[in-house]
Each structure stands twice: as structure tokens, then as C-alpha cells.
Short mmCIF file of C-alpha atoms in Angstrom, two decimals:
data_model
loop_
_atom_site.label_atom_id
_atom_site.label_comp_id
_atom_site.label_asym_id
_atom_site.label_seq_id
_atom_site.Cartn_x
_atom_site.Cartn_y
_atom_site.Cartn_z
CA MET A 1 -15.68 221.30 98.32
CA SER A 2 -14.56 220.02 94.93
CA GLN A 3 -17.03 216.94 93.76
CA LEU A 4 -14.44 215.07 92.69
CA GLU A 5 -13.39 211.84 94.71
CA THR A 6 -10.70 211.75 96.71
CA GLU A 7 -7.73 209.59 95.43
CA HIS A 8 -5.57 209.21 98.71
CA SER A 9 -4.46 210.70 101.68
CA VAL A 10 -0.99 211.88 102.31
CA ASP A 11 0.98 213.70 105.49
CA LEU A 12 2.42 216.37 103.49
CA PHE A 13 1.53 218.57 99.63
CA VAL A 14 4.01 220.06 98.50
CA ILE A 15 3.03 222.51 96.01
CA GLY A 16 6.24 223.88 93.64
CA GLY A 17 9.34 221.92 92.13
CA GLY A 18 11.89 223.53 92.44
CA ILE A 19 14.73 223.18 94.82
CA ASN A 20 13.06 223.98 98.29
CA GLY A 21 9.84 221.96 97.36
CA CYS A 22 12.08 219.12 96.12
CA GLY A 23 14.33 219.18 99.14
CA ILE A 24 12.03 219.08 101.47
CA ALA A 25 10.20 216.29 99.93
CA ARG A 26 13.48 214.14 99.86
CA ASP A 27 13.72 215.31 103.55
CA ALA A 28 10.26 214.68 104.60
CA VAL A 29 9.93 211.52 102.88
CA GLY A 30 13.02 209.71 104.34
CA ARG A 31 11.55 211.05 107.78
CA GLY A 32 8.96 208.54 107.50
CA PHE A 33 6.60 210.98 105.77
CA THR A 34 4.02 209.88 103.42
CA VAL A 35 4.96 212.87 100.86
CA GLU A 36 3.13 213.96 97.05
CA LEU A 37 4.74 217.36 95.28
CA ALA A 38 2.82 218.41 92.41
CA GLU A 39 4.67 221.50 89.73
CA MET A 40 2.81 223.35 86.79
CA ASN A 41 6.12 222.65 84.21
CA ASP A 42 8.77 221.17 84.33
CA LEU A 43 10.89 220.78 87.17
CA ALA A 44 12.89 223.47 88.32
CA SER A 45 11.65 225.58 85.32
CA ALA A 46 11.83 229.29 86.44
CA THR A 47 14.14 230.05 89.82
CA SER A 48 16.01 227.14 90.32
CA SER A 49 17.80 226.84 86.54
CA ALA A 50 17.98 230.38 86.62
CA SER A 51 20.63 231.17 89.16
CA THR A 52 24.64 231.74 89.06
CA LYS A 53 25.31 228.11 89.94
CA LEU A 54 27.37 228.51 92.82
CA PHE A 55 27.21 226.58 96.15
CA HIS A 56 28.78 229.76 97.89
CA GLY A 57 28.61 231.84 101.10
CA GLY A 58 27.61 235.32 99.98
CA LEU A 59 30.77 237.15 100.35
CA ARG A 60 29.14 240.20 99.82
CA TYR A 61 26.41 239.98 102.13
CA LEU A 62 28.89 240.17 104.90
CA GLU A 63 28.55 243.82 104.25
CA TYR A 64 24.97 243.57 105.31
CA TRP A 65 26.18 241.24 108.73
CA GLU A 66 24.15 239.06 107.53
CA VAL A 67 26.49 236.63 109.41
CA ARG A 68 24.69 233.93 110.42
CA LEU A 69 23.55 233.10 106.83
CA VAL A 70 27.07 233.09 105.41
CA ARG A 71 27.87 230.85 107.79
CA GLU A 72 25.32 228.15 107.15
CA ALA A 73 26.05 228.71 103.66
CA LEU A 74 29.71 228.16 103.65
CA ILE A 75 29.04 225.22 105.97
CA GLU A 76 26.82 223.62 103.36
CA ARG A 77 29.30 224.33 100.70
CA GLU A 78 31.58 221.25 101.69
CA THR A 79 28.66 219.36 103.43
CA LEU A 80 26.87 219.36 99.86
CA LEU A 81 30.00 219.06 97.86
CA LYS A 82 30.13 215.54 99.61
CA ALA A 83 26.86 214.70 97.96
CA MET A 84 26.78 215.64 94.72
CA PRO A 85 30.69 215.41 93.26
CA HIS A 86 29.53 214.92 89.87
CA ILE A 87 27.46 218.17 89.76
CA SER A 88 29.13 220.47 92.17
CA TRP A 89 32.84 220.97 91.99
CA PRO A 90 35.49 223.13 93.62
CA MET A 91 36.41 226.66 91.69
CA ARG A 92 39.03 229.60 92.81
CA PHE A 93 37.62 232.99 92.47
CA VAL A 94 39.81 235.88 91.56
CA LEU A 95 38.98 239.15 92.89
CA PRO A 96 40.91 242.18 91.26
CA TYR A 97 41.42 245.21 93.80
CA HIS A 98 41.93 248.59 93.26
CA LYS A 99 40.94 251.94 94.69
CA ASP A 100 38.13 252.88 93.44
CA MET A 101 35.76 249.96 94.70
CA ARG A 102 32.61 251.26 95.93
CA PHE A 103 29.99 249.61 98.66
CA GLU A 104 26.00 249.69 97.42
CA GLY A 105 25.19 252.82 99.38
CA ASP A 106 22.78 251.08 101.64
CA THR A 107 24.75 248.51 103.88
CA PRO A 108 25.22 248.62 107.15
CA THR A 109 29.44 248.53 106.31
CA SER A 110 29.50 251.55 104.40
CA LYS A 111 27.00 253.63 106.32
CA LEU A 112 29.18 252.55 109.30
CA LEU A 113 32.70 253.88 107.54
CA ASN A 114 30.95 256.94 106.26
CA VAL A 115 30.47 258.05 109.82
CA PHE A 116 33.70 256.76 110.88
CA MET A 117 36.49 257.36 107.48
CA PRO A 118 34.31 259.91 105.81
CA TRP A 119 37.12 260.47 103.70
CA MET A 120 37.24 257.52 102.06
CA LYS A 121 34.25 258.63 100.44
CA GLY A 122 32.20 255.39 99.72
CA ARG A 123 35.43 253.99 98.84
CA ARG A 124 35.92 249.88 99.71
CA PRO A 125 39.31 249.71 101.81
CA ALA A 126 42.08 247.07 100.55
CA TRP A 127 41.94 245.96 104.51
CA LEU A 128 38.31 245.89 104.82
CA ILE A 129 38.27 243.44 101.62
CA ARG A 130 41.08 241.66 103.60
CA LEU A 131 38.93 241.07 106.88
CA GLY A 132 36.27 239.34 104.84
CA LEU A 133 37.92 237.17 103.25
CA PHE A 134 39.31 236.23 106.77
CA MET A 135 35.94 235.91 108.07
CA TYR A 136 34.61 233.56 105.04
CA ASP A 137 37.77 231.50 105.33
CA ASN A 138 36.69 230.90 109.27
CA LEU A 139 33.79 231.08 109.53
CA GLY A 140 32.76 227.58 107.73
CA GLY A 141 35.22 225.41 109.33
CA ARG A 142 37.27 224.44 105.80
CA GLN A 143 38.07 220.95 105.37
CA ILE A 144 38.14 220.41 101.35
CA LEU A 145 37.86 224.21 100.26
CA LYS A 146 41.81 225.97 99.84
CA GLY A 147 41.79 229.03 101.71
CA THR A 148 42.77 233.05 100.45
CA THR A 149 45.55 233.98 99.00
CA ALA A 150 47.22 236.76 97.44
CA VAL A 151 47.83 237.08 93.69
CA ASP A 152 50.48 239.25 91.79
CA LEU A 153 48.42 240.30 88.25
CA THR A 154 51.49 241.62 87.07
CA GLN A 155 52.85 238.18 87.19
CA ALA A 156 50.25 235.52 87.33
CA PRO A 157 48.45 234.11 84.34
CA GLU A 158 45.46 235.19 85.84
CA GLY A 159 46.44 238.92 85.35
CA ALA A 160 46.62 238.37 81.41
CA PRO A 161 43.55 238.64 80.74
CA LEU A 162 42.93 241.97 82.71
CA GLN A 163 43.95 245.57 82.27
CA ASP A 164 47.51 246.65 83.34
CA LYS A 165 45.76 248.78 85.79
CA PHE A 166 44.88 245.46 88.10
CA GLU A 167 48.22 244.75 89.55
CA LYS A 168 46.92 242.71 92.61
CA ALA A 169 43.81 240.55 93.72
CA TYR A 170 43.12 237.99 96.03
CA GLU A 171 42.21 234.50 95.41
CA TYR A 172 39.35 232.59 97.25
CA SER A 173 37.22 229.47 97.17
CA ASP A 174 34.02 228.63 96.09
CA CYS A 175 31.87 226.03 94.51
CA TRP A 176 30.40 225.50 91.35
CA ILE A 177 26.62 223.38 90.81
CA GLU A 178 24.28 222.38 88.05
CA ASP A 179 21.12 224.24 89.78
CA SER A 180 18.40 222.48 87.60
CA ARG A 181 20.02 218.96 87.63
CA LEU A 182 20.33 219.09 91.32
CA VAL A 183 16.48 220.08 91.43
CA VAL A 184 15.82 216.74 89.51
CA LEU A 185 18.28 214.41 91.69
CA ASN A 186 16.27 215.57 94.69
CA ALA A 187 13.19 214.58 93.37
CA ARG A 188 14.27 211.27 91.83
CA ASP A 189 15.78 210.54 95.43
CA ALA A 190 12.59 211.56 97.08
CA GLN A 191 10.77 209.41 94.35
CA ALA A 192 12.90 206.34 95.16
CA ARG A 193 11.91 206.71 98.85
CA GLY A 194 8.61 206.42 98.29
CA ALA A 195 7.53 210.31 97.42
CA ARG A 196 5.02 210.61 94.60
CA ILE A 197 6.01 213.52 92.22
CA ASN A 198 3.72 215.01 89.62
CA THR A 199 5.33 217.39 86.59
CA ARG A 200 3.05 219.62 84.20
CA THR A 201 0.25 219.13 86.86
CA LYS A 202 -1.46 222.77 88.23
CA VAL A 203 -2.90 222.51 92.18
CA VAL A 204 -5.88 224.77 91.14
CA SER A 205 -7.00 224.65 94.69
CA ALA A 206 -6.65 223.75 97.78
CA GLU A 207 -9.70 223.42 100.26
CA GLN A 208 -9.21 222.92 104.32
CA VAL A 209 -12.25 220.19 105.14
CA ASP A 210 -12.76 218.91 108.64
CA GLY A 211 -9.14 219.75 109.47
CA MET A 212 -7.76 218.17 106.60
CA TRP A 213 -6.26 220.00 102.84
CA GLN A 214 -8.53 218.47 99.57
CA VAL A 215 -5.93 219.81 97.35
CA THR A 216 -7.37 219.27 93.55
CA LEU A 217 -4.96 218.84 90.56
CA GLU A 218 -5.02 219.51 87.03
CA PRO A 219 -2.94 218.06 84.23
CA LYS A 220 -1.40 220.36 81.49
CA ASP A 221 -1.90 218.04 79.05
CA GLY A 222 -6.39 218.69 79.42
CA GLY A 223 -6.45 214.89 81.56
CA PRO A 224 -8.95 214.93 84.24
CA GLN A 225 -8.79 216.83 87.31
CA ARG A 226 -8.35 214.68 90.79
CA VAL A 227 -8.07 215.46 94.30
CA VAL A 228 -5.79 214.44 96.85
CA GLN A 229 -6.09 215.16 100.50
CA ALA A 230 -3.25 216.29 103.11
CA LYS A 231 -2.77 216.71 106.73
CA MET A 232 -0.56 219.96 105.63
CA LEU A 233 0.26 221.80 102.59
CA VAL A 234 3.96 223.03 102.02
CA ASN A 235 3.94 226.16 99.96
CA ALA A 236 7.23 226.23 97.75
CA GLY A 237 6.00 227.84 94.75
CA GLY A 238 8.81 230.54 94.71
CA PRO A 239 8.04 233.24 92.62
CA TRP A 240 4.17 232.23 93.21
CA VAL A 241 4.23 231.59 96.78
CA GLU A 242 1.58 234.84 96.98
CA ASN A 243 -0.37 234.10 94.57
CA VAL A 244 -0.59 230.29 96.22
CA ILE A 245 -1.35 232.14 99.69
CA ARG A 246 -4.25 234.55 98.00
CA ASN A 247 -5.77 232.48 95.13
CA THR A 248 -4.96 228.52 95.65
CA VAL A 249 -5.00 228.47 99.42
CA ARG A 250 -7.00 231.64 100.05
CA ILE A 251 -5.69 232.34 103.58
CA ASN A 252 -5.02 235.83 104.87
CA SER A 253 -1.79 237.10 105.08
CA SER A 254 0.29 239.37 105.90
CA GLU A 255 3.42 237.77 104.47
CA GLY A 256 4.91 238.57 100.86
CA VAL A 257 8.00 238.34 98.74
CA ARG A 258 9.71 240.82 96.82
CA LEU A 259 10.63 239.65 93.59
CA VAL A 260 14.29 240.89 92.12
CA ARG A 261 15.12 239.36 88.88
CA GLY A 262 18.74 238.50 88.21
CA SER A 263 19.95 238.33 84.41
CA HIS A 264 22.83 236.49 83.33
CA ILE A 265 24.93 236.49 79.74
CA VAL A 266 26.26 233.65 78.14
CA THR A 267 29.43 234.68 75.52
CA PRO A 268 32.39 232.80 73.83
CA LYS A 269 35.27 231.75 75.87
CA LEU A 270 36.66 235.14 77.10
CA TYR A 271 40.24 233.34 78.63
CA ASP A 272 41.95 230.41 78.88
CA HIS A 273 42.38 229.39 82.41
CA ASP A 274 39.34 227.83 84.90
CA LYS A 275 38.77 230.17 87.39
CA CYS A 276 36.25 232.89 87.68
CA TYR A 277 36.72 236.12 88.50
CA PHE A 278 34.86 238.34 91.13
CA PHE A 279 34.69 242.08 89.58
CA GLN A 280 33.29 245.12 91.96
CA GLY A 281 32.05 247.57 90.17
CA GLU A 282 32.24 251.72 91.33
CA ASP A 283 28.39 251.40 91.64
CA GLY A 284 29.02 248.98 94.82
CA ARG A 285 27.91 245.95 92.80
CA ILE A 286 29.29 242.64 91.68
CA ILE A 287 29.38 240.27 88.74
CA PHE A 288 31.04 237.23 88.10
CA THR A 289 33.03 235.77 84.69
CA ILE A 290 32.86 232.09 85.08
CA PRO A 291 34.33 229.40 82.74
CA TYR A 292 30.96 227.74 81.46
CA GLU A 293 30.74 224.46 79.46
CA THR A 294 34.13 224.22 78.10
CA ASP A 295 33.52 226.75 75.56
CA PHE A 296 31.44 229.79 77.07
CA THR A 297 31.69 232.30 79.47
CA LEU A 298 28.64 233.12 81.71
CA ILE A 299 28.50 236.74 82.92
CA GLY A 300 26.25 237.89 85.65
CA THR A 301 23.91 238.71 87.77
CA THR A 302 21.37 241.64 88.11
CA ASP A 303 19.22 242.92 90.32
CA ALA A 304 16.41 244.34 89.34
CA ASP A 305 12.89 244.48 90.76
CA HIS A 306 10.48 242.74 88.75
CA THR A 307 6.82 243.24 89.54
CA ASP A 308 4.78 240.95 87.65
CA VAL A 309 5.09 237.39 88.44
CA SER A 310 2.72 236.24 85.12
CA GLU A 311 5.48 238.23 83.25
CA LYS A 312 8.29 236.06 81.88
CA PRO A 313 11.89 237.13 83.37
CA VAL A 314 14.25 238.53 80.25
CA CYS A 315 17.47 239.27 80.17
CA THR A 316 16.76 243.06 78.69
CA PRO A 317 18.81 245.11 76.51
CA GLU A 318 19.56 247.25 79.15
CA GLU A 319 20.68 244.41 81.23
CA GLN A 320 22.96 243.00 78.43
CA ASP A 321 24.34 246.33 78.15
CA TYR A 322 25.26 246.65 81.90
CA LEU A 323 27.01 243.63 81.75
CA VAL A 324 28.53 243.59 79.15
CA ARG A 325 30.23 247.26 79.86
CA PHE A 326 30.93 245.79 83.39
CA ALA A 327 33.08 243.08 82.36
CA SER A 328 34.72 245.39 79.83
CA LYS A 329 36.20 247.74 82.26
CA TYR A 330 38.09 244.94 83.94
CA LEU A 331 38.93 242.67 80.76
CA LYS A 332 41.50 243.83 77.81
CA LYS A 333 39.31 242.16 75.45
CA GLN A 334 36.79 244.20 74.57
CA ILE A 335 33.29 242.74 74.75
CA THR A 336 30.00 243.87 73.07
CA THR A 337 26.34 242.94 73.14
CA ASP A 338 27.00 240.87 69.51
CA ASP A 339 29.39 238.40 71.70
CA ILE A 340 26.12 237.47 73.86
CA VAL A 341 25.43 233.96 72.28
CA TRP A 342 22.80 232.96 75.37
CA THR A 343 20.85 235.01 77.98
CA TYR A 344 18.81 233.78 80.57
CA SER A 345 16.97 235.26 83.25
CA GLY A 346 15.18 234.63 86.89
CA VAL A 347 13.26 235.81 89.73
CA ARG A 348 14.29 235.45 92.97
CA PRO A 349 10.77 235.20 95.66
CA LEU A 350 12.89 237.77 98.27
CA TYR A 351 10.93 237.68 101.62
CA ASN A 352 9.80 240.91 101.42
CA ASP A 353 12.02 243.10 104.64
CA GLY A 354 10.78 246.28 103.68
CA ALA A 355 14.77 246.86 102.02
CA SER A 356 15.37 250.10 100.09
CA SER A 357 16.76 248.40 96.83
CA ALA A 358 16.61 245.06 95.41
CA THR A 359 20.44 244.83 96.09
CA ALA A 360 19.53 245.28 100.28
CA ALA A 361 16.61 242.68 100.28
CA THR A 362 17.63 239.47 102.51
CA ARG A 363 18.93 236.63 100.94
CA ASP A 364 18.13 235.07 103.92
CA TYR A 365 14.88 232.41 104.06
CA VAL A 366 11.99 232.73 106.21
CA LEU A 367 9.71 230.43 106.71
CA LYS A 368 5.68 230.64 108.88
CA VAL A 369 3.02 228.42 109.49
CA ASP A 370 -0.13 229.26 109.12
CA THR A 371 -2.99 227.62 110.68
CA SER A 372 -5.91 230.19 110.43
CA ALA A 373 -7.92 228.19 107.89
CA GLY A 374 -7.74 225.21 110.46
CA ALA A 375 -5.53 222.51 109.17
CA PRO A 376 -2.04 223.88 108.41
CA VAL A 377 0.14 225.17 105.97
CA LEU A 378 4.17 226.15 105.86
CA ASN A 379 4.56 229.22 103.53
CA VAL A 380 8.36 229.12 102.30
CA PHE A 381 9.73 232.58 101.33
CA GLY A 382 13.46 233.35 100.11
CA GLY A 383 16.74 231.24 100.03
CA LYS A 384 19.28 230.41 98.46
CA ILE A 385 20.23 227.38 96.03
CA THR A 386 23.38 227.13 98.75
CA THR A 387 21.47 226.54 101.69
CA TYR A 388 18.23 224.42 100.36
CA ARG A 389 19.20 221.48 102.52
CA ARG A 390 19.21 223.65 105.92
CA LEU A 391 15.97 225.10 104.78
CA ALA A 392 14.58 221.91 104.18
CA GLU A 393 15.96 220.74 107.78
CA SER A 394 14.23 223.85 108.94
CA ALA A 395 11.17 222.99 107.16
CA LEU A 396 10.70 219.87 109.21
CA GLU A 397 11.55 221.33 112.04
CA LYS A 398 8.42 223.44 111.85
CA ILE A 399 6.14 220.59 110.53
CA GLN A 400 7.11 217.67 112.86
CA PRO A 401 5.21 219.50 116.08
CA TYR A 402 2.56 219.12 114.02
CA PHE A 403 2.86 215.13 113.95
CA ALA A 404 3.64 212.27 115.86
CA ASN A 405 6.84 212.19 113.94
CA ASP A 406 10.31 212.93 115.57
CA ALA A 407 12.76 211.38 113.05
CA LYS A 408 16.33 213.76 113.25
CA PRO A 409 18.11 215.19 110.53
CA TRP A 410 19.45 212.46 107.70
CA THR A 411 20.27 214.79 104.73
CA ALA A 412 23.62 215.70 105.29
CA GLY A 413 26.12 214.03 103.09
CA VAL A 414 23.91 211.40 102.06
CA ALA A 415 24.24 211.04 98.38
CA LEU A 416 22.45 212.12 95.30
CA PRO A 417 21.90 209.58 92.74
CA GLY A 418 25.11 209.21 91.14
CA GLY A 419 27.03 211.08 93.52
CA ASP A 420 28.69 208.13 95.54
CA PHE A 421 32.10 208.38 94.88
CA PRO A 422 34.69 210.77 96.44
CA VAL A 423 35.00 214.57 95.98
CA ASP A 424 38.59 214.10 94.02
CA GLY A 425 37.18 211.02 92.63
CA VAL A 426 35.89 212.60 89.17
CA ALA A 427 39.07 212.05 86.88
CA ALA A 428 39.36 208.16 87.79
CA LEU A 429 35.77 207.89 87.47
CA LYS A 430 36.29 209.07 83.80
CA GLN A 431 38.67 206.57 83.40
CA GLU A 432 37.00 203.92 84.32
CA LEU A 433 33.90 205.24 82.05
CA GLN A 434 36.49 205.40 78.96
CA ASP A 435 38.49 202.08 79.74
CA ARG A 436 34.48 200.64 79.55
CA TYR A 437 33.39 202.31 76.65
CA GLY A 438 36.11 203.07 74.10
CA PHE A 439 34.04 204.97 71.99
CA LEU A 440 34.06 208.03 74.33
CA THR A 441 35.69 211.04 73.61
CA GLN A 442 37.26 212.53 76.32
CA ARG A 443 34.83 215.63 75.93
CA TRP A 444 31.97 213.20 75.79
CA ALA A 445 33.06 211.20 79.00
CA ASP A 446 33.91 214.27 80.88
CA ARG A 447 29.91 215.33 79.88
CA LEU A 448 28.48 212.29 81.34
CA VAL A 449 30.24 212.26 84.44
CA LYS A 450 29.76 215.75 85.63
CA ALA A 451 26.18 214.94 84.46
CA TYR A 452 25.57 211.64 86.11
CA GLY A 453 28.59 210.52 88.35
CA ARG A 454 28.41 206.46 88.42
CA GLU A 455 24.91 206.70 87.02
CA ALA A 456 26.51 207.36 83.56
CA PHE A 457 27.48 203.45 83.39
CA ASP A 458 23.63 203.07 83.49
CA VAL A 459 22.63 205.54 80.92
CA LEU A 460 24.93 204.14 78.57
CA GLY A 461 24.27 200.15 79.45
CA ASP A 462 25.52 197.20 77.62
CA ALA A 463 26.16 199.35 74.54
CA GLN A 464 29.57 198.47 72.53
CA THR A 465 29.41 200.94 70.08
CA ALA A 466 28.54 204.52 69.73
CA ALA A 467 25.71 203.21 67.09
CA ASP A 468 24.79 200.67 69.69
CA LEU A 469 22.93 204.15 71.30
CA GLY A 470 20.62 204.72 68.92
CA ARG A 471 20.11 207.78 67.33
CA ASP A 472 22.81 210.86 67.15
CA PHE A 473 20.92 214.00 67.79
CA GLY A 474 24.67 215.93 67.92
CA ALA A 475 26.92 217.49 70.45
CA THR A 476 26.61 213.64 72.13
CA LEU A 477 23.42 213.66 72.98
CA THR A 478 21.78 209.84 71.57
CA GLU A 479 18.73 208.05 71.95
CA ARG A 480 19.44 206.01 74.75
CA GLU A 481 20.20 209.05 76.86
CA ALA A 482 17.19 210.96 75.71
CA LYS A 483 15.32 207.88 76.66
CA TRP A 484 17.20 207.80 80.18
CA LEU A 485 16.33 211.24 80.67
CA ILE A 486 11.95 210.95 80.10
CA ASP A 487 12.19 207.39 81.89
CA LYS A 488 14.00 207.91 84.81
CA GLU A 489 14.64 212.05 85.43
CA PHE A 490 10.64 213.60 84.80
CA ALA A 491 11.72 215.17 80.56
CA ARG A 492 8.71 215.71 78.26
CA THR A 493 10.09 218.25 76.13
CA ALA A 494 13.29 219.06 74.09
CA ASP A 495 13.53 222.47 75.89
CA ASP A 496 13.65 219.87 79.47
CA ILE A 497 16.53 217.73 77.97
CA ILE A 498 18.54 220.91 76.29
CA TRP A 499 18.02 223.54 78.89
CA ARG A 500 17.76 222.38 82.55
CA ARG A 501 18.38 218.41 82.57
CA SER A 502 21.68 219.72 80.67
CA LYS A 503 22.91 222.85 78.23
CA LEU A 504 23.49 221.02 75.06
CA GLY A 505 21.17 223.73 73.75
CA LEU A 506 23.82 226.12 73.34
CA ARG A 507 25.66 223.23 70.78
CA LEU A 508 22.98 222.27 68.81
CA ASP A 509 22.00 223.45 65.20
CA ALA A 510 18.33 224.49 64.42
CA ASP A 511 18.18 221.26 62.31
CA GLU A 512 19.86 218.80 64.75
CA LEU A 513 16.95 220.75 67.71
CA ASN A 514 13.86 219.88 65.21
CA THR A 515 14.64 216.56 64.58
CA LEU A 516 14.60 216.30 68.20
CA GLU A 517 11.61 218.03 69.17
CA ALA A 518 10.21 215.76 66.63
CA TRP A 519 11.71 212.60 68.66
CA MET A 520 10.22 213.89 71.76
CA VAL A 521 6.45 214.12 70.70
CA GLU A 522 6.35 211.13 69.19
CA THR A 523 8.21 209.25 71.95
CA THR A 524 6.01 211.31 75.35
CA ALA A 525 3.00 211.43 72.53
CA THR A 526 1.33 208.52 74.82
CA PRO A 527 2.72 208.97 78.28
CA ALA A 528 0.98 206.55 81.23
CA ASP A 529 0.34 210.25 82.70
CA ASN A 530 2.07 212.83 84.06
CA THR A 531 2.29 211.21 87.63
CA THR A 532 5.35 209.59 89.02
CA ALA A 533 5.00 207.15 92.24
CA ALA A 534 7.88 205.55 94.00
CA THR A 535 9.25 202.84 91.96
CA GLY A 536 12.57 202.38 93.81
CA ALA A 537 14.34 202.06 90.15
#
């Protein structure tokens, strides 16, 4: 047992500051639990900032017969959209069809059709796609999002960027989500409701003593260790969930994760319209091409096993080649690796269900309570960003039997910070912001509204001119906004700001980045501590 004196006690201690950890912390503190959370790096610094950035049902998961997962995700799209219309918005997806589309060989659907329709030789028939889209439209009870339509690519503008062999397509709806901002806003809301959020703080050990967990924390800045007591642990370590089980909590468990790397590339904008493409390959895989940050196109993702959690995931040259070749089979404009301006890669901690391939591994979440050490720990495996809120509700169902707390679910539709305006109110809010701050350009106002929603007014404060916002770091990033991100959103480094709180790293040049980094070092040189307790601010 640690010899350090215990600081205080909480009901729940959450390990991990990704979307699952922050979502559970928010839900739990809103039900009256005392909650503390620790993240060893920045919030959303791993998987939760490296997604394909979609709230989607998972159309291809229907081929794996994961109907419950797809239905839950489809319902969640609109529930989430209503709570965060600034960082999430509807998008239309164009799925071109051609006769050479094939199944991924391990899907239950492909195996069934190979028995009853062997002459198809693994090809995906048009009627099956229409059936899947019919289910996609109706499983989730759509109210906001548009249903599927057919597209004549020989006439429609969506056909212009595609090779002439593609003559028909289907168009359906899903939603965009600013993934890392989603995590930060959940953490902020949890903090405002009473949770204690620790960033850049590692849980070095958790020991069970007299029915309570003694959690030892160590700040990354070299500060002293401290101990927090908790009645229950929530292990939301993402890719590190197994490491927490075996090395931090030190319990025996047969449960584990399958680490699957998903990589993406970003190129200059490949087409003018604002719709996405859903491309199906001859190998059964799929990729998306998505309009990104106004001037770019996001292409992804891959599925590859990732064997070592300590190895930082990167988009390998082979994955870059694969994505470029895949997209070029559809697009008239052939792209090469020379067109890539940025890559990113994340590791999905999928529940290890023994699937034969990374693609076939389940995307569903699995929650397991372990009491073998005496005090309970909830281990969180897998999950999709779309179902993070439902995962949190399911986690609370597992947690509540250990407490005299029967508070009901409450998060559905409850706005995240800045999201208290209608789904169709972005244009009006943008105009209101420009009317108030006449110095804003349209692009600047658009960026602020899509990052902060109604809180954009708080970010800009009493500014009458752009000069009132302090130093200009470039790409519309000002000193006042940077201070907001430090004071309110846990930012401590330049990377926190330009890659997770925003994607301004795509626009800042080397000199601008160096200036920002130097300012960040100076500004955060003597922070009070790494812990942000509830302030209501």
C-alpha cells in the first residue's frame, strides 16, 4: 500500500480521458456520484481524436448481422445531433454502385449468399445494397435526417468527380462529428457538474485496501504523487485497458482487447460539392472520402492489427498507397502520395471476440465488472464514438447496484457546452455572431460557431476590433481564444490547440507554429496544478 496520505474519497475513479471515460464521468456526476478522472496525456490524445469523425450507424456492420449495434447507433445519431449542433451536423453519403463490388469474405452475409447464390462469386448484388439501405433508413426511426435516394451519376453533379463507368449510386444520411471536441465538451460538462478532471496525470497503481481502492496519481510535470480513495474504479483506458488490468490494478482476467489500427490521409480538396463518398473495393473493404476543413478531403480508413500498445500508431507507407489506389479507382482525378498533406492513425481497442480478421472484429462494446480484488472495477472494452452516450448509460447500469443510487438516465438531448440552439440554427447563429463582431470574416465566424456554438460570444467577449483579441497567431487563432482553451478546455501545449481543440495545424506555417509554441510555454510555465476541479465556470 502507498505510504502517501489519502487526499479525499470519491464514489468513482475513472481511468482514461477518451470519449468513454469522459462520457461515463459526465453521466455519473449528473446522477449524484462523486467522480474523479485521470488521463495520462491530453484529453482525446489517442483513439478519440483519430476516428473517421462520423456519427454513423455502421452500414457495413449489417453484413455482420450486428443489428442491435446498428439500431442503437442509428437512434443515437439524432439524439446526439440535438445536443451538439455546433460540433455535429448532417452529411449526405453517395454510394456508387458497380457490378464488381465484393463482400469481405468473412461476413455471415457473404457466406450465406455463397451457399444460395454461388454464381455471384462473392459479388455484392444491387438488391442487397438496397435492402441494407432500407434497413438503415428504418431501424433508427429517423426524424431529422433524410432517407435514401437514387442518384443518376450521368446527370447529377455528384457524378462529375467520378470515373465514367459509374452510372448509378445511392445517397443516404449520416452525421459529422468533431471527435476530440466532443471529448473535451463532455469533460467540461462533467467538471461543471462537480467532477474532478486530471489531465497529464498517470495512475501508477490502484490497490484494494479494506474494500476501497487506493489510487496513486503522478503528474507528468514531475509534481508529487498523491492518493485518492474510491469505492469503485472505471477502467476506460482504451488501448491500454489490458495494461490497466494487469499492471495497474493487477487482477487476473481472461478478457482482452484486439488492437486494430485505422489510418487516414488528408489531401487538398478533390471535388467541389459538400457530400461524402462511400467507396466499396473489390477486396470487400470500404473507405470514405469526406469534405474536410473547407479546403481538404479526408480519406479513410484502413483496418490492420496493431500488436504493441506502446508503439505509436502511424499511417504506414503501405496504408497511404492503399488509400490512394483505392480512391483513384473511383475518381477521375488520380491522386498520388505526393498529394497527401497530413496523415493520422488511431488504435481501436476492440473487444477480442476471436474474429479471424481485424475487419471482422466486433465494434460493439462489452462491459465487465470484476470483484476478484474485493472492491469492484468496471472494465470497458470496445465501443464506437457514435454509441459513447449509450455505453455510458450501460456502464451506470453496471455501477449502480454497488451504490444506494437509483438515479435515472438523463443525458439524452441535454446540450453540451455551447450547443443550446436548434439543429438548423447554425446559419442564424453565425449571422448573429457577425452582427455582434463586425470584424469577423465569414470563414472566421463559421469556424468559431462550429467549434464553440453559443460560447463563441464568450470566447470573443467585449472585443470591438480584431486587435482587442490580442496576438494573432495566424489562421484566425488569437491570443484570447488560446487563453480560453487553456483556462476552460484543459489545453497545455500547442498540439493540444492545433490538432485536438481545432485542426488549425493544417493552416499554420512553421514560423506561426513556433510563435504559438513559445507563447504556450511561457503562458503555462507555472500552472496551479494539473487538476481542474469543479468551478461552475
